[in-house]
Amino acid sequence: MSARKATVAGWVALVLGILFVLLQSYGFLAYSVVMVFSYYPEWAYAPLVTGPPVVIGVLFLIDWWLRRRSVTAAPRPST
């Protein structure tokens, strides 16, 4: 059994490949929350302005979660 070494390229690929969608979704949801507090005196418009971005962010998170659950690990070679 050979030991695998984590390289910088491997970590970059991990972050960009697997976690990039998750980071984008969290960033988008955080942006939506910040936007709610940015127009404090006009709370009546909050659902109209932030509703669609929040729904889109939640849908991206659900899609990421479902796709992550559907991926199966490759079988390990027998020695």
JSON list of N, CA and C in Angstrom, two decimals, residues 7-17:
[
{"chain": "A", "resi": 7, "resn": "THR", "atom": "N", "xyz": [-0.16, 17.36, -2.08]},
{"chain": "A", "resi": 7, "resn": "THR", "atom": "CA", "xyz": [0.62, 18.43, -2.69]},
{"chain": "A", "resi": 7, "resn": "THR", "atom": "C", "xyz": [-0.21, 19.70, -2.71]},
{"chain": "A", "resi": 8, "resn": "VAL", "atom": "N", "xyz": [0.46, 20.79, -3.00]},
{"chain": "A", "resi": 8, "resn": "VAL", "atom": "CA", "xyz": [-0.25, 22.07, -3.12]},
{"chain": "A", "resi": 8, "resn": "VAL", "atom": "C", "xyz": [-1.27, 21.99, -4.24]},
{"chain": "A", "resi": 9, "resn": "ALA", "atom": "N", "xyz": [-0.90, 21.38, -5.35]},
{"chain": "A", "resi": 9, "resn": "ALA", "atom": "CA", "xyz": [-1.83, 21.25, -6.47]},
{"chain": "A", "resi": 9, "resn": "ALA", "atom": "C", "xyz": [-3.03, 20.40, -6.07]},
{"chain": "A", "resi": 10, "resn": "GLY", "atom": "N", "xyz": [-2.79, 19.38, -5.26]},
{"chain": "A", "resi": 10, "resn": "GLY", "atom": "CA", "xyz": [-3.90, 18.55, -4.79]},
{"chain": "A", "resi": 10, "resn": "GLY", "atom": "C", "xyz": [-4.87, 19.32, -3.92]},
{"chain": "A", "resi": 11, "resn": "TRP", "atom": "N", "xyz": [-4.34, 20.14, -3.02]},
{"chain": "A", "resi": 11, "resn": "TRP", "atom": "CA", "xyz": [-5.22, 20.94, -2.16]},
{"chain": "A", "resi": 11, "resn": "TRP", "atom": "C", "xyz": [-5.98, 21.98, -2.96]},
{"chain": "A", "resi": 12, "resn": "VAL", "atom": "N", "xyz": [-5.32, 22.59, -3.93]},
{"chain": "A", "resi": 12, "resn": "VAL", "atom": "CA", "xyz": [-6.00, 23.58, -4.78]},
{"chain": "A", "resi": 12, "resn": "VAL", "atom": "C", "xyz": [-7.11, 22.90, -5.57]},
{"chain": "A", "resi": 13, "resn": "ALA", "atom": "N", "xyz": [-6.84, 21.72, -6.10]},
{"chain": "A", "resi": 13, "resn": "ALA", "atom": "CA", "xyz": [-7.86, 20.98, -6.84]},
{"chain": "A", "resi": 13, "resn": "ALA", "atom": "C", "xyz": [-9.02, 20.61, -5.94]},
{"chain": "A", "resi": 14, "resn": "LEU", "atom": "N", "xyz": [-8.72, 20.24, -4.70]},
{"chain": "A", "resi": 14, "resn": "LEU", "atom": "CA", "xyz": [-9.78, 19.90, -3.76]},
{"chain": "A", "resi": 14, "resn": "LEU", "atom": "C", "xyz": [-10.68, 21.09, -3.49]},
{"chain": "A", "resi": 15, "resn": "VAL", "atom": "N", "xyz": [-10.07, 22.23, -3.21]},
{"chain": "A", "resi": 15, "resn": "VAL", "atom": "CA", "xyz": [-10.86, 23.43, -2.89]},
{"chain": "A", "resi": 15, "resn": "VAL", "atom": "C", "xyz": [-11.64, 23.89, -4.11]},
{"chain": "A", "resi": 16, "resn": "LEU", "atom": "N", "xyz": [-10.99, 23.94, -5.26]},
{"chain": "A", "resi": 16, "resn": "LEU", "atom": "CA", "xyz": [-11.66, 24.43, -6.46]},
{"chain": "A", "resi": 16, "resn": "LEU", "atom": "C", "xyz": [-12.66, 23.42, -7.02]},
{"chain": "A", "resi": 17, "resn": "GLY", "atom": "N", "xyz": [-12.38, 22.16, -6.87]},
{"chain": "A", "resi": 17, "resn": "GLY", "atom": "CA", "xyz": [-13.25, 21.15, -7.46]},
{"chain": "A", "resi": 17, "resn": "GLY", "atom": "C", "xyz": [-14.43, 20.75, -6.60]}
]
